[in-house]
Amino acid sequence: MAAEFFEALKSRRSIYGIGKEISVDEAQIQQIVEDAVKYTPTSFNSQTSRAVVLFGEQHDKLWDLTLGELKKVAVSEEAFAATTDKINSFKSGYGTVLFFEDQDIVQNLQNQFALYADNFPIWADQSSGMLQLVVWTALHDAGLGATLQHYNPLIDAGVQQTWNLPTSWKLRAQMPFGSRLAEAGEKTFQPVEERVKVFK
Amino acid sequence: MAAEFFEALKSRRSIYGIGKEISVDEAQIQQIVEDAVKYTPTSFNSQTSRAVVLFGEQHDKLWDLTLGELKKVAVSEEAFAATTDKINSFKSGYGTVLFFEDQDIVQNLQNQFALYADNFPIWADQSSGMLQLVVWTALHDAGLGATLQHYNPLIDAGVQQTWNLPTSWKLRAQMPFGSRLAEAGEKTFQPVEERVKVFK
């Protein structure tokens, strides 16, 4: 029971060394994202989550745009050189999944259920996290490598304009993915006894 | 590829009719929660997520406590009768998983990385969502039924005191679970084309 599910979860890691030579076709990646969006739960079945998948030159465009925004806020040439290397490592991948939450739906819920108004943005973020993990795990399980990045809100306006997305789609995370060129580093774990308590 | 993982994800639903006659032992449920906490990612590998598993009379105590708090804020006897039925349906289950985020770690991250200070609570909630989904899916995959409830912050103080939990553990969600006495209702899906866009 649950064995395959946990197997996939355990093997998922942050893979920073990603490349463009992948053995999964784009239709399959699209299917993973669509299934993930469809079957990941949302509070009140509100279906607030949105995703954009960028392949090829559209993927390149995202990371060029991100680098351009980072240049505007760079504190030194030296710092920007390191930033450039980092962004280029994401650009070296095959594509990127962008994760959004539709604020029109969140606001409708807030108007409809005033008592929980403060909670809907939180629940939307919890759902976004669920979706991010599902896509991440499924991409990894398909043999790809990915990381989760957060250049929002710096790139929000550029992303909205470049792909002409609804202004209500609020960017929450970016997931560059590609072939796995390097395995993940060792991961350290805090003792689970300090994190989980059982009372019976 | 990813087939078993998505199979488990797709079959997970909100199960409101739950009972105490389960065929999974407590050690196995504890293992699910511990593995989920261990292998669900957190930003900067900060490992902010915490969980408490309540079985038997500890589980009963939670829902009695919740009902007591709800009584204090009840607007009418009629409304409270409906509330009582709802809470008793959760109490009819076998146990409850409580999800927390450790605010001491969140605040340390905020102090350490001032530039992202506003983001750490958001990322902690995204991680909490990930963890909630993993536990939910794994419990369902083990043959149990569960729902995700949010009586926080109403019950926060009572929960902290009853089980003498660290005050930095902030309650995010409650997941009552048990044997599946009723299947889930039909779920409606918005067209996925309106939720996922692909650019290549």
mmCIF file of C-alpha atoms in Angstrom:
data_model
loop_
_atom_site.group_PDB
_atom_site.id
_atom_site.type_symbol
_atom_site.label_atom_id
_atom_site.label_comp_id
_atom_site.label_asym_id
_atom_site.label_seq_id
_atom_site.Cartn_x
_atom_site.Cartn_y
_atom_site.Cartn_z
ATOM 1 C CA MET A 1 0.000 0.000 0.000
ATOM 2 C CA ALA A 2 1.069 3.537 -0.810
ATOM 3 C CA ALA A 3 4.445 2.080 -1.733
ATOM 4 C CA GLU A 4 4.730 3.454 -5.284
ATOM 5 C CA PHE A 5 3.357 6.783 -4.206
ATOM 6 C CA PHE A 6 5.996 7.174 -1.486
ATOM 7 C CA GLU A 7 8.690 5.788 -3.774
ATOM 8 C CA ALA A 8 8.026 8.656 -6.177
ATOM 9 C CA LEU A 9 7.866 11.188 -3.358
ATOM 10 C CA LYS A 10 11.140 10.018 -1.811
ATOM 11 C CA SER A 11 13.074 10.116 -5.070
ATOM 12 C CA ARG A 12 11.989 13.677 -5.914
ATOM 13 C CA ARG A 13 14.806 16.147 -5.294
ATOM 14 C CA SER A 14 15.992 19.600 -6.389
ATOM 15 C CA ILE A 15 18.001 19.032 -9.560
ATOM 16 C CA TYR A 16 20.055 22.089 -10.508
ATOM 17 C CA GLY A 17 22.023 20.545 -13.383
ATOM 18 C CA ILE A 18 19.422 20.297 -16.161
ATOM 19 C CA GLY A 19 19.748 19.987 -19.952
ATOM 20 C CA LYS A 20 17.736 20.016 -23.158
ATOM 21 C CA GLU A 21 18.185 16.381 -24.304
ATOM 22 C CA ILE A 22 15.072 14.795 -22.837
ATOM 23 C CA SER A 23 13.441 11.464 -23.624
ATOM 24 C CA VAL A 24 9.913 12.552 -22.653
ATOM 25 C CA ASP A 25 7.820 14.234 -25.333
ATOM 26 C CA GLU A 26 6.121 17.577 -24.859
ATOM 27 C CA ALA A 27 2.651 16.069 -25.050
ATOM 28 C CA GLN A 28 3.459 13.851 -22.085
ATOM 29 C CA ILE A 29 4.746 16.809 -20.055
ATOM 30 C CA GLN A 30 1.610 18.756 -20.920
ATOM 31 C CA GLN A 31 -0.483 15.769 -19.806
ATOM 32 C CA ILE A 32 1.339 15.618 -16.464
ATOM 33 C CA VAL A 33 0.623 19.295 -15.806
ATOM 34 C CA GLU A 34 -3.004 19.012 -16.923
ATOM 35 C CA ASP A 35 -3.651 15.941 -14.768
ATOM 36 C CA ALA A 36 -1.909 17.597 -11.839
ATOM 37 C CA VAL A 37 -4.060 20.717 -12.156
ATOM 38 C CA LYS A 38 -7.192 18.598 -12.557
ATOM 39 C CA TYR A 39 -6.674 16.200 -9.645
ATOM 40 C CA THR A 40 -4.991 18.379 -7.015
ATOM 41 C CA PRO A 41 -7.608 19.503 -4.481
ATOM 42 C CA THR A 42 -8.584 23.102 -3.685
ATOM 43 C CA SER A 43 -10.672 24.419 -0.793
ATOM 44 C CA PHE A 44 -14.416 24.338 -1.574
ATOM 45 C CA ASN A 45 -13.384 22.715 -4.907
ATOM 46 C CA SER A 46 -12.737 26.301 -5.986
ATOM 47 C CA GLN A 47 -10.155 25.244 -8.606
ATOM 48 C CA THR A 48 -8.085 28.387 -8.165
ATOM 49 C CA SER A 49 -4.801 26.972 -9.500
ATOM 50 C CA ARG A 50 -3.498 27.797 -12.968
ATOM 51 C CA ALA A 51 -0.385 26.684 -14.817
ATOM 52 C CA VAL A 52 1.576 27.778 -17.865
ATOM 53 C CA VAL A 53 4.039 25.442 -19.570
ATOM 54 C CA LEU A 54 6.831 27.071 -21.576
ATOM 55 C CA PHE A 55 8.879 25.050 -24.051
ATOM 56 C CA GLY A 56 11.822 25.981 -26.286
ATOM 57 C CA GLU A 57 12.221 29.661 -27.095
ATOM 58 C CA GLN A 58 9.297 30.561 -24.800
ATOM 59 C CA HIS A 59 11.253 29.008 -21.931
ATOM 60 C CA ASP A 60 14.347 30.988 -22.988
ATOM 61 C CA LYS A 61 12.268 34.149 -23.056
ATOM 62 C CA LEU A 62 11.219 33.663 -19.424
ATOM 63 C CA TRP A 63 14.765 33.419 -18.152
ATOM 64 C CA ASP A 64 15.962 36.332 -20.331
ATOM 65 C CA LEU A 65 13.117 38.379 -18.903
ATOM 66 C CA THR A 66 14.041 37.302 -15.359
ATOM 67 C CA LEU A 67 17.680 38.212 -15.908
ATOM 68 C CA GLY A 68 16.641 41.600 -17.264
ATOM 69 C CA GLU A 69 14.583 42.328 -14.154
ATOM 70 C CA LEU A 70 17.377 41.133 -11.881
ATOM 71 C CA LYS A 71 19.834 43.417 -13.676
ATOM 72 C CA LYS A 72 17.696 46.423 -12.755
ATOM 73 C CA VAL A 73 17.999 45.603 -9.056
ATOM 74 C CA ALA A 74 21.576 44.267 -9.039
ATOM 75 C CA VAL A 75 23.715 45.697 -6.249
ATOM 76 C CA SER A 76 27.098 45.116 -7.927
ATOM 77 C CA GLU A 77 28.607 43.749 -11.133
ATOM 78 C CA GLU A 78 30.112 40.889 -9.180
ATOM 79 C CA ALA A 79 26.794 39.896 -7.632
ATOM 80 C CA PHE A 80 25.125 40.136 -11.033
ATOM 81 C CA ALA A 81 27.720 37.809 -12.579
ATOM 82 C CA ALA A 82 26.779 35.108 -10.064
ATOM 83 C CA THR A 83 23.085 35.790 -10.687
ATOM 84 C CA THR A 84 23.650 35.441 -14.438
ATOM 85 C CA ASP A 85 25.242 32.017 -13.974
ATOM 86 C CA LYS A 86 22.324 30.893 -11.849
ATOM 87 C CA ILE A 87 19.684 32.091 -14.313
ATOM 88 C CA ASN A 88 21.585 30.516 -17.211
ATOM 89 C CA SER A 89 21.560 27.189 -15.375
ATOM 90 C CA PHE A 90 17.752 27.326 -15.366
ATOM 91 C CA LYS A 91 17.728 28.424 -19.006
ATOM 92 C CA SER A 92 19.867 25.356 -19.824
ATOM 93 C CA GLY A 93 16.794 23.226 -19.128
ATOM 94 C CA TYR A 94 14.118 22.152 -21.577
ATOM 95 C CA GLY A 95 11.137 24.101 -20.251
ATOM 96 C CA THR A 96 9.485 25.784 -17.291
ATOM 97 C CA VAL A 97 6.170 25.363 -15.521
ATOM 98 C CA LEU A 98 4.713 28.558 -14.050
ATOM 99 C CA PHE A 99 2.253 28.261 -11.166
ATOM 100 C CA PHE A 100 -0.495 30.819 -10.549
ATOM 101 C CA GLU A 101 -3.542 31.306 -8.329
ATOM 102 C CA ASP A 102 -6.544 33.051 -9.867
ATOM 103 C CA GLN A 103 -7.294 36.013 -7.588
ATOM 104 C CA ASP A 104 -10.736 36.592 -9.127
ATOM 105 C CA ILE A 105 -11.862 33.276 -7.661
ATOM 106 C CA VAL A 106 -10.164 33.983 -4.341
ATOM 107 C CA GLN A 107 -11.940 37.347 -4.118
ATOM 108 C CA ASN A 108 -15.293 35.843 -5.044
ATOM 109 C CA LEU A 109 -14.893 33.361 -2.200
ATOM 110 C CA GLN A 110 -13.950 36.181 0.159
ATOM 111 C CA ASN A 111 -17.101 38.101 -0.805
ATOM 112 C CA GLN A 112 -19.278 35.010 -0.557
ATOM 113 C CA PHE A 113 -17.951 33.751 2.786
ATOM 114 C CA ALA A 114 -16.909 36.870 4.707
ATOM 115 C CA LEU A 115 -16.241 34.864 7.876
ATOM 116 C CA TYR A 116 -13.310 33.075 6.214
ATOM 117 C CA ALA A 117 -12.136 36.028 4.113
ATOM 118 C CA ASP A 118 -8.622 36.031 5.564
ATOM 119 C CA ASN A 119 -8.215 32.323 4.951
ATOM 120 C CA PHE A 120 -8.886 32.023 1.233
ATOM 121 C CA PRO A 121 -5.520 33.451 0.102
ATOM 122 C CA ILE A 122 -3.806 31.066 2.557
ATOM 123 C CA TRP A 123 -5.779 28.069 1.329
ATOM 124 C CA ALA A 124 -5.006 29.061 -2.259
ATOM 125 C CA ASP A 125 -1.296 29.042 -1.393
ATOM 126 C CA GLN A 126 -1.641 25.663 0.300
ATOM 127 C CA SER A 127 -3.300 24.339 -2.872
ATOM 128 C CA SER A 128 -0.576 25.888 -4.992
ATOM 129 C CA GLY A 129 1.995 24.054 -2.878
ATOM 130 C CA MET A 130 0.117 20.787 -3.409
ATOM 131 C CA LEU A 131 0.102 21.353 -7.166
ATOM 132 C CA GLN A 132 3.790 22.281 -7.236
ATOM 133 C CA LEU A 133 4.674 19.061 -5.440
ATOM 134 C CA VAL A 134 2.537 16.914 -7.738
ATOM 135 C CA VAL A 135 4.108 18.365 -10.889
ATOM 136 C CA TRP A 136 7.607 18.175 -9.411
ATOM 137 C CA THR A 137 7.203 14.555 -8.330
ATOM 138 C CA ALA A 138 5.625 13.490 -11.620
ATOM 139 C CA LEU A 139 8.318 15.191 -13.726
ATOM 140 C CA HIS A 140 10.985 13.518 -11.616
ATOM 141 C CA ASP A 141 9.218 10.184 -11.883
ATOM 142 C CA ALA A 142 9.236 10.632 -15.672
ATOM 143 C CA GLY A 143 13.042 10.870 -15.562
ATOM 144 C CA LEU A 144 13.340 14.654 -15.643
ATOM 145 C CA GLY A 145 14.954 16.968 -13.089
ATOM 146 C CA ALA A 146 13.459 20.189 -11.696
ATOM 147 C CA THR A 147 13.735 22.831 -9.001
ATOM 148 C CA LEU A 148 11.257 25.277 -7.546
ATOM 149 C CA GLN A 149 12.145 28.964 -7.963
ATOM 150 C CA HIS A 150 10.501 32.188 -6.771
ATOM 151 C CA TYR A 151 11.298 35.251 -8.873
ATOM 152 C CA ASN A 152 7.783 36.519 -8.273
ATOM 153 C CA PRO A 153 6.783 39.300 -7.729
ATOM 154 C CA LEU A 154 9.805 40.774 -9.577
ATOM 155 C CA ILE A 155 8.805 39.182 -12.893
ATOM 156 C CA ASP A 156 5.003 39.263 -12.496
ATOM 157 C CA ALA A 157 4.301 42.160 -14.856
ATOM 158 C CA GLY A 158 6.735 40.896 -17.501
ATOM 159 C CA VAL A 159 5.230 37.407 -17.429
ATOM 160 C CA GLN A 160 1.668 38.707 -17.610
ATOM 161 C CA GLN A 161 2.480 40.917 -20.586
ATOM 162 C CA THR A 162 4.732 38.512 -22.507
ATOM 163 C CA TRP A 163 2.148 35.725 -22.618
ATOM 164 C CA ASN A 164 -0.902 37.978 -22.377
ATOM 165 C CA LEU A 165 -2.213 36.156 -19.312
ATOM 166 C CA PRO A 166 -5.298 37.203 -17.334
ATOM 167 C CA THR A 167 -4.278 39.903 -14.859
ATOM 168 C CA SER A 168 -6.039 37.935 -12.107
ATOM 169 C CA TRP A 169 -3.491 35.099 -12.407
ATOM 170 C CA LYS A 170 -1.025 35.714 -9.558
ATOM 171 C CA LEU A 171 2.359 34.071 -10.046
ATOM 172 C CA ARG A 172 3.429 31.872 -7.101
ATOM 173 C CA ALA A 173 6.412 29.831 -8.364
ATOM 174 C CA GLN A 174 8.517 28.816 -11.369
ATOM 175 C CA MET A 175 9.741 25.288 -12.052
ATOM 176 C CA PRO A 176 12.530 24.954 -14.640
ATOM 177 C CA PHE A 177 12.980 21.338 -15.742
ATOM 178 C CA GLY A 178 15.091 19.290 -18.134
ATOM 179 C CA SER A 179 17.178 16.178 -18.430
ATOM 180 C CA ARG A 180 19.086 15.324 -15.251
ATOM 181 C CA LEU A 181 22.750 16.245 -15.792
ATOM 182 C CA ALA A 182 23.762 15.975 -12.153
ATOM 183 C CA GLU A 183 22.269 14.167 -9.212
ATOM 184 C CA ALA A 184 21.104 16.030 -6.136
ATOM 185 C CA GLY A 185 23.435 16.663 -3.221
ATOM 186 C CA GLU A 186 22.990 14.870 0.070
ATOM 187 C CA LYS A 187 19.944 15.964 2.018
ATOM 188 C CA THR A 188 19.984 16.349 5.780
ATOM 189 C CA PHE A 189 16.963 15.471 7.887
ATOM 190 C CA GLN A 190 16.025 16.703 11.307
ATOM 191 C CA PRO A 191 15.032 13.807 13.624
ATOM 192 C CA VAL A 192 11.435 12.965 12.765
ATOM 193 C CA GLU A 193 10.625 12.452 16.485
ATOM 194 C CA GLU A 194 11.058 16.209 16.910
ATOM 195 C CA ARG A 195 8.612 16.894 14.102
ATOM 196 C CA VAL A 196 5.839 14.325 14.631
ATOM 197 C CA LYS A 197 4.097 13.605 17.930
ATOM 198 C CA VAL A 198 1.608 10.798 18.504
ATOM 199 C CA PHE A 199 -0.989 10.714 21.302
ATOM 200 C CA LYS A 200 -3.152 7.691 21.996
ATOM 201 C CA MET B 1 5.868 6.271 -15.666
ATOM 202 C CA ALA B 2 4.185 8.277 -12.925
ATOM 203 C CA ALA B 3 1.189 5.964 -13.372
ATOM 204 C CA GLU B 4 0.910 4.688 -9.798
ATOM 205 C CA PHE B 5 1.600 8.126 -8.408
ATOM 206 C CA PHE B 6 -1.253 9.665 -10.415
ATOM 207 C CA GLU B 7 -3.499 6.686 -9.708
ATOM 208 C CA ALA B 8 -3.196 7.423 -5.993
ATOM 209 C CA LEU B 9 -3.677 11.157 -6.548
ATOM 210 C CA LYS B 10 -6.804 10.677 -8.698
ATOM 211 C CA SER B 11 -8.483 8.328 -6.240
ATOM 212 C CA ARG B 12 -7.998 10.662 -3.254
ATOM 213 C CA ARG B 13 -11.255 12.403 -2.341
ATOM 214 C CA SER B 14 -12.978 14.092 0.610
ATOM 215 C CA ILE B 15 -14.650 11.283 2.571
ATOM 216 C CA TYR B 16 -17.155 12.615 5.103
ATOM 217 C CA GLY B 17 -18.606 9.284 6.200
ATOM 218 C CA ILE B 18 -15.841 7.799 8.355
ATOM 219 C CA GLY B 19 -15.856 5.113 11.059
ATOM 220 C CA LYS B 20 -13.695 3.444 13.669
ATOM 221 C CA GLU B 21 -13.407 -0.083 12.204
ATOM 222 C CA ILE B 22 -10.157 0.200 10.270
ATOM 223 C CA SER B 23 -7.899 -2.505 8.867
ATOM 224 C CA VAL B 24 -4.704 -0.447 9.038
ATOM 225 C CA ASP B 25 -2.796 -0.498 12.292
ATOM 226 C CA GLU B 26 -1.735 2.612 14.178
ATOM 227 C CA ALA B 27 1.959 1.971 13.607
ATOM 228 C CA GLN B 28 1.362 2.042 9.854
ATOM 229 C CA ILE B 29 -0.548 5.335 10.092
ATOM 230 C CA GLN B 30 2.228 6.806 12.199
ATOM 231 C CA GLN B 31 4.753 5.645 9.572
ATOM 232 C CA ILE B 32 2.768 7.324 6.797
ATOM 233 C CA VAL B 33 2.771 10.633 8.671
ATOM 234 C CA GLU B 34 6.457 10.362 9.581
ATOM 235 C CA ASP B 35 7.496 9.549 6.010
ATOM 236 C CA ALA B 36 5.300 12.337 4.705
ATOM 237 C CA VAL B 37 6.880 14.860 7.074
ATOM 238 C CA LYS B 38 10.355 13.585 6.234
ATOM 239 C CA TYR B 39 10.090 13.545 2.440
ATOM 240 C CA THR B 40 7.878 16.531 1.683
ATOM 241 C CA PRO B 41 10.073 19.458 0.632
ATOM 242 C CA THR B 42 10.344 22.834 2.366
ATOM 243 C CA SER B 43 11.966 26.047 1.122
ATOM 244 C CA PHE B 44 15.698 26.162 1.905
ATOM 245 C CA ASN B 45 15.188 22.640 3.378
ATOM 246 C CA SER B 46 13.994 24.522 6.440
ATOM 247 C CA GLN B 47 11.819 21.602 7.617
ATOM 248 C CA THR B 48 9.194 23.877 9.142
ATOM 249 C CA SER B 49 6.322 21.370 9.056
ATOM 250 C CA ARG B 50 5.115 19.550 12.163
ATOM 251 C CA ALA B 51 2.370 16.985 12.673
ATOM 252 C CA VAL B 52 0.451 15.523 15.566
ATOM 253 C CA VAL B 53 -1.442 12.239 15.247
ATOM 254 C CA LEU B 54 -4.344 11.692 17.636
ATOM 255 C CA PHE B 55 -5.840 8.242 18.131
ATOM 256 C CA GLY B 56 -8.743 7.005 20.252
ATOM 257 C CA GLU B 57 -9.738 9.185 23.178
ATOM 258 C CA GLN B 58 -7.168 11.818 22.180
ATOM 259 C CA HIS B 59 -9.008 12.124 18.876
ATOM 260 C CA ASP B 60 -12.333 12.395 20.737
ATOM 261 C CA LYS B 61 -10.858 15.102 22.937
ATOM 262 C CA LEU B 62 -9.971 17.218 19.901
ATOM 263 C CA TRP B 63 -13.487 17.216 18.528
ATOM 264 C CA ASP B 64 -15.045 17.816 21.966
ATOM 265 C CA LEU B 65 -12.707 20.759 22.383
ATOM 266 C CA THR B 66 -13.649 22.040 18.906
ATOM 267 C CA LEU B 67 -17.345 21.728 19.652
ATOM 268 C CA GLY B 68 -16.835 23.596 22.931
ATOM 269 C CA GLU B 69 -15.148 26.479 21.134
ATOM 270 C CA LEU B 70 -17.823 26.534 18.446
ATOM 271 C CA LYS B 71 -20.533 26.690 21.109
ATOM 272 C CA LYS B 72 -19.028 29.904 22.462
ATOM 273 C CA VAL B 73 -19.407 31.579 19.052
ATOM 274 C CA ALA B 74 -22.694 29.940 17.971
ATOM 275 C CA VAL B 75 -25.223 32.408 16.600
ATOM 276 C CA SER B 76 -28.312 30.299 17.299
ATOM 277 C CA GLU B 77 -29.341 26.965 18.804
ATOM 278 C CA GLU B 78 -30.452 25.793 15.380
ATOM 279 C CA ALA B 79 -27.112 26.637 13.787
ATOM 280 C CA PHE B 80 -25.304 24.948 16.647
ATOM 281 C CA ALA B 81 -27.326 21.748 16.203
ATOM 282 C CA ALA B 82 -26.113 21.496 12.597
ATOM 283 C CA THR B 83 -22.567 22.261 13.762
ATOM 284 C CA THR B 84 -22.797 19.534 16.385
ATOM 285 C CA ASP B 85 -23.783 16.960 13.738
ATOM 286 C CA LYS B 86 -20.856 17.991 11.599
ATOM 287 C CA ILE B 87 -18.324 17.799 14.421
ATOM 288 C CA ASN B 88 -19.723 14.428 15.529
ATOM 289 C CA SER B 89 -19.216 13.103 11.994
ATOM 290 C CA PHE B 90 -15.506 13.894 12.323
ATOM 291 C CA LYS B 91 -15.447 12.394 15.825
ATOM 292 C CA SER B 92 -16.935 9.196 14.350
ATOM 293 C CA GLY B 93 -13.594 8.597 12.667
ATOM 294 C CA TYR B 94 -10.613 6.700 14.039
ATOM 295 C CA GLY B 95 -8.126 9.525 14.451
ATOM 296 C CA THR B 96 -6.999 12.977 13.360
ATOM 297 C CA VAL B 97 -3.776 14.381 11.948
ATOM 298 C CA LEU B 98 -3.018 17.971 12.945
ATOM 299 C CA PHE B 99 -0.732 20.022 10.692
ATOM 300 C CA PHE B 100 1.467 22.824 12.020
ATOM 301 C CA GLU B 101 4.237 25.145 10.816
ATOM 302 C CA ASP B 102 6.962 26.013 13.309
ATOM 303 C CA GLN B 103 7.014 29.821 13.491
ATOM 304 C CA ASP B 104 10.393 29.905 15.264
ATOM 305 C CA ILE B 105 12.009 28.544 12.103
ATOM 306 C CA VAL B 106 9.989 30.886 9.883
ATOM 307 C CA GLN B 107 11.119 33.868 11.970
ATOM 308 C CA ASN B 108 14.736 32.743 11.941
ATOM 309 C CA LEU B 109 14.604 32.614 8.147
ATOM 310 C CA GLN B 110 13.026 36.074 8.076
ATOM 311 C CA ASN B 111 15.830 37.460 10.233
ATOM 312 C CA GLN B 112 18.515 35.686 8.226
ATOM 313 C CA PHE B 113 17.210 36.621 4.766
ATOM 314 C CA ALA B 114 15.509 39.993 5.214
ATOM 315 C CA LEU B 115 15.014 40.395 1.452
ATOM 316 C CA TYR B 116 12.551 37.477 1.388
ATOM 317 C CA ALA B 117 11.021 38.133 4.816
ATOM 318 C CA ASP B 118 7.476 38.440 3.459
ATOM 319 C CA ASN B 119 7.782 35.186 1.557
ATOM 320 C CA PHE B 120 8.726 32.719 4.267
ATOM 321 C CA PRO B 121 5.238 32.472 5.824
ATOM 322 C CA ILE B 122 3.823 31.954 2.307
ATOM 323 C CA TRP B 123 6.370 29.265 1.476
ATOM 324 C CA ALA B 124 5.672 27.591 4.816
ATOM 325 C CA ASP B 125 1.976 27.459 3.899
ATOM 326 C CA GLN B 126 2.815 26.067 0.471
ATOM 327 C CA SER B 127 4.874 23.347 2.179
ATOM 328 C CA SER B 128 2.074 22.671 4.617
ATOM 329 C CA GLY B 129 -0.270 22.178 1.656
ATOM 330 C CA MET B 130 2.201 19.735 0.121
ATOM 331 C CA LEU B 131 2.351 17.766 3.360
ATOM 332 C CA GLN B 132 -1.425 17.752 3.769
ATOM 333 C CA LEU B 133 -1.836 16.325 0.272
ATOM 334 C CA VAL B 134 0.797 13.641 0.825
ATOM 335 C CA VAL B 135 -0.798 12.436 4.063
ATOM 336 C CA TRP B 136 -4.303 12.603 2.577
ATOM 337 C CA THR B 137 -3.317 10.642 -0.525
ATOM 338 C CA ALA B 138 -1.363 8.037 1.443
ATOM 339 C CA LEU B 139 -4.185 7.492 3.966
ATOM 340 C CA HIS B 140 -6.645 7.106 1.097
ATOM 341 C CA ASP B 141 -4.288 4.757 -0.695
ATOM 342 C CA ALA B 142 -4.139 2.665 2.507
ATOM 343 C CA GLY B 143 -7.918 2.233 2.326
ATOM 344 C CA LEU B 144 -8.893 4.986 4.760
ATOM 345 C CA GLY B 145 -11.055 8.046 4.170
ATOM 346 C CA ALA B 146 -10.257 11.613 5.240
ATOM 347 C CA THR B 147 -11.173 15.262 4.827
ATOM 348 C CA LEU B 148 -9.269 18.472 5.423
ATOM 349 C CA GLN B 149 -10.779 20.814 8.027
ATOM 350 C CA HIS B 150 -9.823 24.286 9.262
ATOM 351 C CA TYR B 151 -11.020 25.110 12.781
ATOM 352 C CA ASN B 152 -7.832 27.080 13.350
ATOM 353 C CA PRO B 153 -7.371 29.682 14.775
ATOM 354 C CA LEU B 154 -10.489 29.075 16.931
ATOM 355 C CA ILE B 155 -9.009 25.956 18.549
ATOM 356 C CA ASP B 156 -5.316 26.953 18.524
ATOM 357 C CA ALA B 157 -4.990 27.746 22.235
ATOM 358 C CA GLY B 158 -6.982 24.691 23.313
ATOM 359 C CA VAL B 159 -4.894 22.379 21.132
ATOM 360 C CA GLN B 160 -1.610 23.869 22.313
ATOM 361 C CA GLN B 161 -2.616 23.491 25.980
ATOM 362 C CA THR B 162 -4.256 20.068 25.771
ATOM 363 C CA TRP B 163 -1.224 18.360 24.257
ATOM 364 C CA ASN B 164 1.358 20.741 25.696
ATOM 365 C CA LEU B 165 2.762 21.575 22.266
ATOM 366 C CA PRO B 166 5.479 24.165 21.629
ATOM 367 C CA THR B 167 3.842 27.583 21.352
ATOM 368 C CA SER B 168 5.736 28.166 18.104
ATOM 369 C CA TRP B 169 3.751 25.391 16.366
ATOM 370 C CA LYS B 170 1.047 27.212 14.405
ATOM 371 C CA LEU B 171 -1.950 25.080 13.525
ATOM 372 C CA ARG B 172 -2.796 25.100 9.797
ATOM 373 C CA ALA B 173 -5.283 22.232 9.268
ATOM 374 C CA GLN B 174 -6.972 19.183 10.800
ATOM 375 C CA MET B 175 -7.506 15.873 8.996
ATOM 376 C CA PRO B 176 -10.005 13.491 10.597
ATOM 377 C CA PHE B 177 -9.733 9.987 9.112
ATOM 378 C CA GLY B 178 -11.279 6.556 9.513
ATOM 379 C CA SER B 179 -12.756 3.651 7.629
ATOM 380 C CA ARG B 180 -14.671 4.700 4.522
ATOM 381 C CA LEU B 181 -18.399 4.376 5.279
ATOM 382 C CA ALA B 182 -19.575 6.330 2.244
ATOM 383 C CA GLU B 183 -17.978 7.091 -1.072
ATOM 384 C CA ALA B 184 -17.365 10.659 -2.168
ATOM 385 C CA GLY B 185 -19.951 12.562 -4.174
ATOM 386 C CA GLU B 186 -19.404 13.397 -7.814
ATOM 387 C CA LYS B 187 -16.726 16.010 -8.409
ATOM 388 C CA THR B 188 -17.091 18.678 -11.064
ATOM 389 C CA PHE B 189 -14.107 19.894 -13.048
ATOM 390 C CA GLN B 190 -13.642 23.159 -14.836
ATOM 391 C CA PRO B 191 -12.301 22.614 -18.392
ATOM 392 C CA VAL B 192 -8.556 22.105 -18.040
ATOM 393 C CA GLU B 193 -7.923 24.223 -21.175
ATOM 394 C CA GLU B 194 -9.050 27.247 -19.146
ATOM 395 C CA ARG B 195 -6.581 26.411 -16.379
ATOM 396 C CA VAL B 196 -3.436 25.312 -18.238
ATOM 397 C CA LYS B 197 -1.804 27.187 -21.110
ATOM 398 C CA VAL B 198 1.097 25.882 -23.188
ATOM 399 C CA PHE B 199 3.463 28.061 -25.231
ATOM 400 C CA LYS B 200 6.115 26.613 -27.556
#
